[in-house]
mmCIF file of C-alpha atoms in Angstrom:
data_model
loop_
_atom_site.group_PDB
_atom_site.id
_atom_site.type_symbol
_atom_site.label_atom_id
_atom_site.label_comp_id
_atom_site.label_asym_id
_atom_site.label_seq_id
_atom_site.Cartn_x
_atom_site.Cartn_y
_atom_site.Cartn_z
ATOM 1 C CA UNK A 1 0.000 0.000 0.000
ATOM 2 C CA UNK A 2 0.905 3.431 -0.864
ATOM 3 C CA UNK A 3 -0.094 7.177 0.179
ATOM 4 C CA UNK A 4 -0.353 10.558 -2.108
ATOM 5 C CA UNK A 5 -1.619 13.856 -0.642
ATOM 6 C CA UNK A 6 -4.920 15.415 -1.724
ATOM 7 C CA UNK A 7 -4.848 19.147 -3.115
ATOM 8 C CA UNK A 8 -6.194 20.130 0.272
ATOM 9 C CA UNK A 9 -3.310 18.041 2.173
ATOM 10 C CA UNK A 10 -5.422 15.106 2.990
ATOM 11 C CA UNK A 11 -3.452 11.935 3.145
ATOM 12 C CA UNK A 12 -5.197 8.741 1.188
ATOM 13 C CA UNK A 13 -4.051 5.221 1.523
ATOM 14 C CA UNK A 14 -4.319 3.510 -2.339
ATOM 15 C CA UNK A 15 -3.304 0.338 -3.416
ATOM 16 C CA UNK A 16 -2.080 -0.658 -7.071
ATOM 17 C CA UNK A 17 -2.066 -4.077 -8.537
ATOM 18 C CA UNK A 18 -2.091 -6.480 -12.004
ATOM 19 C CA UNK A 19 -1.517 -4.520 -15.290
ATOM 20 C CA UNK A 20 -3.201 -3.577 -18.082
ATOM 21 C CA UNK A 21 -5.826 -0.450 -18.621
ATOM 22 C CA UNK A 22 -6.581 1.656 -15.338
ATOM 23 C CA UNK A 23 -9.624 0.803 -13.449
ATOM 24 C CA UNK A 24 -10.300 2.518 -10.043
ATOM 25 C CA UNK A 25 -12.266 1.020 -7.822
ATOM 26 C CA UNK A 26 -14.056 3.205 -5.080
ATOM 27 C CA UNK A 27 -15.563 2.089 -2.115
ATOM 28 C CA UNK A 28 -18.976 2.337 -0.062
ATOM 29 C CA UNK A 29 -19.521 4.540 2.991
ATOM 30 C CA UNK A 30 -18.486 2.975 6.369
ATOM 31 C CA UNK A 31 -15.936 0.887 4.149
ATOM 32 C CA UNK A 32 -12.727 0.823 2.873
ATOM 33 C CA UNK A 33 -10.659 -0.796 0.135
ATOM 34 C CA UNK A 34 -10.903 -4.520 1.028
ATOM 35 C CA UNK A 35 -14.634 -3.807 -0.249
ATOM 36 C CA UNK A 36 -13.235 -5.370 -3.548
ATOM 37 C CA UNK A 37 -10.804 -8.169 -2.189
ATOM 38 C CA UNK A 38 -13.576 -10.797 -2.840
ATOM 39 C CA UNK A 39 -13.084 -9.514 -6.885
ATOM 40 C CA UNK A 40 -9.907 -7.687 -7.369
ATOM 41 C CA UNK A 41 -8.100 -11.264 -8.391
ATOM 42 C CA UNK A 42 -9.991 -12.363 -10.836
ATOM 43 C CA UNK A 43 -9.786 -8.806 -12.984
ATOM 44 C CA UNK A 44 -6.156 -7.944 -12.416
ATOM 45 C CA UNK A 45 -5.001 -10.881 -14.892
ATOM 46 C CA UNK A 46 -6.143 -7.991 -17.270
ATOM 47 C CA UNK A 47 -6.422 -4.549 -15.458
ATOM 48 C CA UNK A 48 -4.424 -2.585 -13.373
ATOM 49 C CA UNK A 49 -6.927 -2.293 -10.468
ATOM 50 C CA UNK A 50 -6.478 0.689 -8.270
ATOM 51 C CA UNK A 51 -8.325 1.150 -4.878
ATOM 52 C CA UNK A 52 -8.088 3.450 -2.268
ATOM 53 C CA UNK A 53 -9.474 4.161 0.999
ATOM 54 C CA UNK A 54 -12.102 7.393 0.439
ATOM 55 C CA UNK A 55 -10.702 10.599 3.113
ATOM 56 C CA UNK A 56 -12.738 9.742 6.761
ATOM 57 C CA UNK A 57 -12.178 5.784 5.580
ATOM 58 C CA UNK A 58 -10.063 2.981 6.221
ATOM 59 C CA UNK A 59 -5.938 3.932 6.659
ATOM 60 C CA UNK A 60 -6.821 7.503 5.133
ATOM 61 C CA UNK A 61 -6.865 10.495 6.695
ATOM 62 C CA UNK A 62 -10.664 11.202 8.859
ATOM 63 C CA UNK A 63 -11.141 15.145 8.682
ATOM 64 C CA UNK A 64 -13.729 15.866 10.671
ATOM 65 C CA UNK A 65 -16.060 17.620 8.122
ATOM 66 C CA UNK A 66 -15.622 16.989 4.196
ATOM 67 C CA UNK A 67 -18.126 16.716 1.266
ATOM 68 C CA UNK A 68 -18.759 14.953 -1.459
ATOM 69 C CA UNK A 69 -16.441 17.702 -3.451
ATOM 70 C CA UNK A 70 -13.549 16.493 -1.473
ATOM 71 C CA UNK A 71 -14.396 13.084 -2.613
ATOM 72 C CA UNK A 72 -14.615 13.953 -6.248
ATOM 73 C CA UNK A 73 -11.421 15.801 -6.120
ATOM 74 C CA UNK A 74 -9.365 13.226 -4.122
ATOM 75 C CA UNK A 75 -10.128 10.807 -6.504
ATOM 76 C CA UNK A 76 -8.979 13.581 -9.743
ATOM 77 C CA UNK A 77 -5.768 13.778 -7.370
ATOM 78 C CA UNK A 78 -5.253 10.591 -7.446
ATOM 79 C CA UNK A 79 -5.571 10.206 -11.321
ATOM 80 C CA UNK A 80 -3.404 12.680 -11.325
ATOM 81 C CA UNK A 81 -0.884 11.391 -9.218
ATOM 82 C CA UNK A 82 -0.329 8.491 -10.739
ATOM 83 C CA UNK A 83 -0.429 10.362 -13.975
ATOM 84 C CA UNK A 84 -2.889 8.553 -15.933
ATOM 85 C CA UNK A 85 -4.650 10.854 -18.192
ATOM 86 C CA UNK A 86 -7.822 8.707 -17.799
ATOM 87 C CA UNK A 87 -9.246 5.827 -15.700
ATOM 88 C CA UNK A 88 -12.132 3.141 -15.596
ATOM 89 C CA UNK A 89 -14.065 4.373 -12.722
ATOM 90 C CA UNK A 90 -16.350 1.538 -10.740
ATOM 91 C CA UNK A 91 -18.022 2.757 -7.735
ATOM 92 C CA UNK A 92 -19.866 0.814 -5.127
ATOM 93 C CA UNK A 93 -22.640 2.731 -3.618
ATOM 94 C CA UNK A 94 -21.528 5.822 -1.690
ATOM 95 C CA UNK A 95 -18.248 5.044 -4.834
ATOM 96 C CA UNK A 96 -20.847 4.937 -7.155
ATOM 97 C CA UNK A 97 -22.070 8.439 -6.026
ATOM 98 C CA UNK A 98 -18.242 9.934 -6.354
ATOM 99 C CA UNK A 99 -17.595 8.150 -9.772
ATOM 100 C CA UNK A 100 -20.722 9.545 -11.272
ATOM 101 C CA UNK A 101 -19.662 13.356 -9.611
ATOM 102 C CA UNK A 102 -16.618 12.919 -11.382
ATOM 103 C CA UNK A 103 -17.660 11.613 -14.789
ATOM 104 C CA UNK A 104 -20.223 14.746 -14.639
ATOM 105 C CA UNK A 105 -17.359 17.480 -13.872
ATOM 106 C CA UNK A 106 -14.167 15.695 -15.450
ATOM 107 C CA UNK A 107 -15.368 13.285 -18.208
ATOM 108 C CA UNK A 108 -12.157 13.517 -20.179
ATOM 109 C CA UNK A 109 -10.396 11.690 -17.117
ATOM 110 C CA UNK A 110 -13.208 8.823 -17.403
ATOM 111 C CA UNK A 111 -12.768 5.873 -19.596
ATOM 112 C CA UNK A 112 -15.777 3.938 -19.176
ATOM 113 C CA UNK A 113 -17.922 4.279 -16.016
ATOM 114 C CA UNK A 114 -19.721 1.351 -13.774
ATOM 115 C CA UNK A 115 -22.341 2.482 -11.056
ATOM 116 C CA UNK A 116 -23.417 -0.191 -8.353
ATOM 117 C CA UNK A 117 -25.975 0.104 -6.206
ATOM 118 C CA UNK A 118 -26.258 4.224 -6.642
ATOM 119 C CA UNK A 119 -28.287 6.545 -7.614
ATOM 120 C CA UNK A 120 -28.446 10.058 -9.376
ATOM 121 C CA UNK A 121 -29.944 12.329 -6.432
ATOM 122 C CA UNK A 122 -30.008 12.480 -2.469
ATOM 123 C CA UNK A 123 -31.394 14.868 0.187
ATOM 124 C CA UNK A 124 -31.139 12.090 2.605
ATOM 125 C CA UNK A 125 -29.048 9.196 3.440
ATOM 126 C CA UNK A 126 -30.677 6.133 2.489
ATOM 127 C CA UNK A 127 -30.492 4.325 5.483
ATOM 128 C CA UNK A 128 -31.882 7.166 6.703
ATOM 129 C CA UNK A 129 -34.945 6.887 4.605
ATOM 130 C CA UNK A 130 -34.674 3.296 5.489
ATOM 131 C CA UNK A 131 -34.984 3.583 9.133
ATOM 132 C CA UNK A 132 -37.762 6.045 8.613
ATOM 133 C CA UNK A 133 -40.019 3.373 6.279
ATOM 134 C CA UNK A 134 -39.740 0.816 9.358
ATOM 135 C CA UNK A 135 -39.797 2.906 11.864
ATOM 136 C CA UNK A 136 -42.112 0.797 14.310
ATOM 137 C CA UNK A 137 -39.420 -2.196 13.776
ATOM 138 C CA UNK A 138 -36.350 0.093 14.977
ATOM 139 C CA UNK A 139 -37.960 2.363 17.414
ATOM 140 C CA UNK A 140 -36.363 2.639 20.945
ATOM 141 C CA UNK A 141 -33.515 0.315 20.006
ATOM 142 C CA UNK A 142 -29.870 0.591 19.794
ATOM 143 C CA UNK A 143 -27.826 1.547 16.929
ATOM 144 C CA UNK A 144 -26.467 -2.547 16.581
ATOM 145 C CA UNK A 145 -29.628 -3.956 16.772
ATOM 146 C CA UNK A 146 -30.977 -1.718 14.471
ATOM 147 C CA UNK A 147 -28.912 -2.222 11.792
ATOM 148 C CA UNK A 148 -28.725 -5.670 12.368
ATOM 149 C CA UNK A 149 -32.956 -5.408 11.782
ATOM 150 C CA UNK A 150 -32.664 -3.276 8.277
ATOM 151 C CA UNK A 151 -30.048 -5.520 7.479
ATOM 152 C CA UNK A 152 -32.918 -8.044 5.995
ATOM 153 C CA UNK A 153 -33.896 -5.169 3.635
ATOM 154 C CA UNK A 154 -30.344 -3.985 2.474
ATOM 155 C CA UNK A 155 -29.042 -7.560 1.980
ATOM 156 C CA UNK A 156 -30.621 -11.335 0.335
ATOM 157 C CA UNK A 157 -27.680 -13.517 0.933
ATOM 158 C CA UNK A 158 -26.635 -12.328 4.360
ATOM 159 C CA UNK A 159 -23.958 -15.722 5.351
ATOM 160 C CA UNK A 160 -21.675 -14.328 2.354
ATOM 161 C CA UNK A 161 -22.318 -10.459 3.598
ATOM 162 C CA UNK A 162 -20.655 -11.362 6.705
ATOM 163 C CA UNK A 163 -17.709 -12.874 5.560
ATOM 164 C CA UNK A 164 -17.424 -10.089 3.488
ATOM 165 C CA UNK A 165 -17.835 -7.742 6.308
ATOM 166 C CA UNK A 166 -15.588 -9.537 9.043
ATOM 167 C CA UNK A 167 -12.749 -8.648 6.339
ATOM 168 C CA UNK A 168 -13.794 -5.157 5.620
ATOM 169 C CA UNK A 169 -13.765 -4.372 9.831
ATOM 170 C CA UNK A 170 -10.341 -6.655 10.405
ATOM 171 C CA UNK A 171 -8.815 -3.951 8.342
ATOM 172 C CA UNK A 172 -10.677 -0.866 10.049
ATOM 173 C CA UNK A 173 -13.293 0.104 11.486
ATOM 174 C CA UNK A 174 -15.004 3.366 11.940
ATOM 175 C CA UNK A 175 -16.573 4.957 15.102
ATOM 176 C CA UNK A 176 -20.035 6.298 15.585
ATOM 177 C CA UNK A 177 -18.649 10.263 15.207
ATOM 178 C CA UNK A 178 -16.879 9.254 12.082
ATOM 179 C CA UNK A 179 -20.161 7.549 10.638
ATOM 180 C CA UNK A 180 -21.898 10.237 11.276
ATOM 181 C CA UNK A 181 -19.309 13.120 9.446
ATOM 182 C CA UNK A 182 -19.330 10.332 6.454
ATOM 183 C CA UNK A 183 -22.778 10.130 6.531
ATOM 184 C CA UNK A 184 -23.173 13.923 5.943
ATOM 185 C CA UNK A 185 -20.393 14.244 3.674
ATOM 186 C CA UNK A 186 -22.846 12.483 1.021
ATOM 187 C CA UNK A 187 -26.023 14.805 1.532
ATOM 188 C CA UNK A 188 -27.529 16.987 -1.260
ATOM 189 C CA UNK A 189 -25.927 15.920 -4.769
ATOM 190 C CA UNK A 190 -28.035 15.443 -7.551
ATOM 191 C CA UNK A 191 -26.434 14.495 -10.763
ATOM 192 C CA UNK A 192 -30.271 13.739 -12.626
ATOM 193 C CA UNK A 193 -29.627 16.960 -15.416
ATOM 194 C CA UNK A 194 -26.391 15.931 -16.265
ATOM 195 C CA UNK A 195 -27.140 12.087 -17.280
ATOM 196 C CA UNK A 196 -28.083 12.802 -20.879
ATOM 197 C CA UNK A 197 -25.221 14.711 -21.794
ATOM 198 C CA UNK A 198 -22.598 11.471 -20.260
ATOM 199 C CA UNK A 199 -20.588 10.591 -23.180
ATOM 200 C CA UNK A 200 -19.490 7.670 -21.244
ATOM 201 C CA UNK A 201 -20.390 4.042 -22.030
ATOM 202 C CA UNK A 202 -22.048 3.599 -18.728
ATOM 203 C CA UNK A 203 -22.999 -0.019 -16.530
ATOM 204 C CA UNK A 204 -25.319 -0.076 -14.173
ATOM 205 C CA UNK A 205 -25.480 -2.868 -11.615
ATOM 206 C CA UNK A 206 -28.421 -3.281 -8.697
ATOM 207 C CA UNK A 207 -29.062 -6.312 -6.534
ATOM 208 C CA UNK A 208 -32.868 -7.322 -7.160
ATOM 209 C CA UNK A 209 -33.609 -7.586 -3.164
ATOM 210 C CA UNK A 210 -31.555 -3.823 -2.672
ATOM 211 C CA UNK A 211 -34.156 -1.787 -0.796
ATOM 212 C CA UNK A 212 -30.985 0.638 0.043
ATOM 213 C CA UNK A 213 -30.420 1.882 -3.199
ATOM 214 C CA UNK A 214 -33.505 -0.162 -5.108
ATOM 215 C CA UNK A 215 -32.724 -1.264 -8.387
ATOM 216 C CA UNK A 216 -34.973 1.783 -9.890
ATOM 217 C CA UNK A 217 -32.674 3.913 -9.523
ATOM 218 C CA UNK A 218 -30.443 2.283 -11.794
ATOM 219 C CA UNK A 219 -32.815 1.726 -13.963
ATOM 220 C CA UNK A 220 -33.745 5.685 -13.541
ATOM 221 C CA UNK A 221 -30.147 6.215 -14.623
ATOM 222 C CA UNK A 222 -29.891 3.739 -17.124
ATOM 223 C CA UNK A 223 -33.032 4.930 -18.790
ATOM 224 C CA UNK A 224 -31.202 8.681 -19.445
ATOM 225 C CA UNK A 225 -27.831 7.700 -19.889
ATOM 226 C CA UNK A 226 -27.353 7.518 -24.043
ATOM 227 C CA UNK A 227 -25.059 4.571 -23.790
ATOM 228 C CA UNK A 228 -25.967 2.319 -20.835
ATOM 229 C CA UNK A 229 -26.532 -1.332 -19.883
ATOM 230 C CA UNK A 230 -28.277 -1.858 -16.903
ATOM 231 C CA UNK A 231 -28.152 -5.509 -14.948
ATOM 232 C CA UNK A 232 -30.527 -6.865 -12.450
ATOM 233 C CA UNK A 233 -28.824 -9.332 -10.410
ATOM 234 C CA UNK A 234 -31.460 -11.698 -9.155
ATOM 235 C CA UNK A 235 -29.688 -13.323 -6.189
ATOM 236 C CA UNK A 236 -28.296 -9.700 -4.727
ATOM 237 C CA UNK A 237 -28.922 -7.464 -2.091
ATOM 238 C CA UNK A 238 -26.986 -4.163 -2.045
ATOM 239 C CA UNK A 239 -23.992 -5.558 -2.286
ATOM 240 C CA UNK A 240 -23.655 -7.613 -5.634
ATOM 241 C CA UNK A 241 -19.805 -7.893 -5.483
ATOM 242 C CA UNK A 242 -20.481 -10.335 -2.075
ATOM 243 C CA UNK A 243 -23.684 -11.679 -2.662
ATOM 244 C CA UNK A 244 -22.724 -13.147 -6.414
ATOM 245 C CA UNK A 245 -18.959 -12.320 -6.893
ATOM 246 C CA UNK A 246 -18.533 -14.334 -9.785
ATOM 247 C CA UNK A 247 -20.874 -13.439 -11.758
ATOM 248 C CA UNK A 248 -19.959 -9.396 -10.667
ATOM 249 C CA UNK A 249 -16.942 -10.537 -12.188
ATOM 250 C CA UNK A 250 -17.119 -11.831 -15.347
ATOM 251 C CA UNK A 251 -20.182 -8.936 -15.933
ATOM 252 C CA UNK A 252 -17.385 -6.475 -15.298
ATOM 253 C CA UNK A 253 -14.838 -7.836 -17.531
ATOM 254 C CA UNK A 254 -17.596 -8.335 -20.492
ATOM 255 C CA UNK A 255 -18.378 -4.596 -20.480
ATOM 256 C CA UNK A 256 -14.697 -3.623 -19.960
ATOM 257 C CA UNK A 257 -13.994 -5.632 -23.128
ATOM 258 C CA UNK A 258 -16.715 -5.102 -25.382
ATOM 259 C CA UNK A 259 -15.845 -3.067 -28.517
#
């Protein structure tokens, strides 16, 4: 592992392996870069797969405000810093949010773009909204318990999730103050009047059972960007790259290498 510094001085952990054309890889909120160990083998026989810990994440620095901006730019930095004069961007929910802000603002550094499990808009988190729709399930009870609850909502094959999850927190974990600045650091984008004019060949990914980020709001997307795919994977929650890894896979490396 490796560290750059952001324009504003932030320091970001990022990680470079296999060879081949760029393709970043950016992670969901509360997460970090092992996100994509379960799938960063299988496409680094033919891509140079770059991952980083987002700023408030993982071994990066955790300001204690920072937006969705800062996001957006560390990850411009970081093209930059490696001097690549464009990148594959795949983001993974909260990533998904970030590689769509960049693609809107920078799409000369974007090669071609893969959303998962995002959406185009927010004024609220969506666990947020979440906790709100089953409200009478969660009231009066602890932060664990309650996600542990919504976790039937966000998830369908929940014995791989936690694997996936025990690897994600051996690495590091966040407190309930630095949730909470990550949580707001995603508030109040909304990308929806910029999707027609993405020049990007664009993927969209949802997990069928996702009542997160429901698989409409891929569709949404998919239905304005000009040159999109959008796949429903039928054994998925939220988190497609756990729940069906494989076939995340081989789904990413068919769009990657399709002419």
């Amino acid at each position: 592992m490796s560290v750059f510094k952001s324009t504003d001085g932030t320091t970001i952990n990022y990680e470079v392996s296999g060879s081949g054309e760029p393709l970043i890889m950016i992670h969901g909120i509360n997460g970090n870069m092992r996100m994509f160990d379960i799938v960063k083998e299988q496409l680094a026989d033919k891509y140079q797969i770059i991952t980083y810990d987002v700023r408030g994440h993982g071994q990066s620095d955790r300001p204690l405000n920072f937006t969705i901006d800062d996001h957006i730019d560390d990850c411009l930095d970081l093209i930059s810093y490696l001097e690549l004069d464009k990148a594959h961007l795949l983001g993974y929910s909260m990533g998904a949010y970030i590689a769509l802000g960049l693609a809107v603002r920078y799409p000369r550094k974007v090669d071609r773009l893969i959303l998962v499990g995002g959406k185009a808009h927010t004024t609220v988190s969506s666990f947020a909204r979440l906790m709100m729709q089953h409200r009478d399930e969660v009231k009066d009870k602890p932060k664990k318990e309650v996600t542990q609850l919504l976790s039937r909502y966000i998830f369908y094959n929940k014995e791989k999730v936690d694997g996936w999850q025990k690897t994600i927190d051996d690495y590091s974990e966040m407190d309930a103050n630095e949730e909470a600045v990550a949580a707001r650091g995603i508030i109040g984008f909304d990308y929806r009047n910029s999707l027609t004019k993405l020049p990007h060949q664009t993927l969209l990914i949802a997990g069928r059972h996702d009542q997160l980020n429901p698989p409409i709001e891929s569709q949404y997307m998919a239905e304005l960007i000009p040159n999109s795919k959008f796949i429903e994977f039928e054994y998925s929650g939220h988190a497609p790259l756990a729940e069906e890894p494989k076939r995340f896979a081989e789904e990413i490396q068919l769009f990657l290498d399709r002419q």
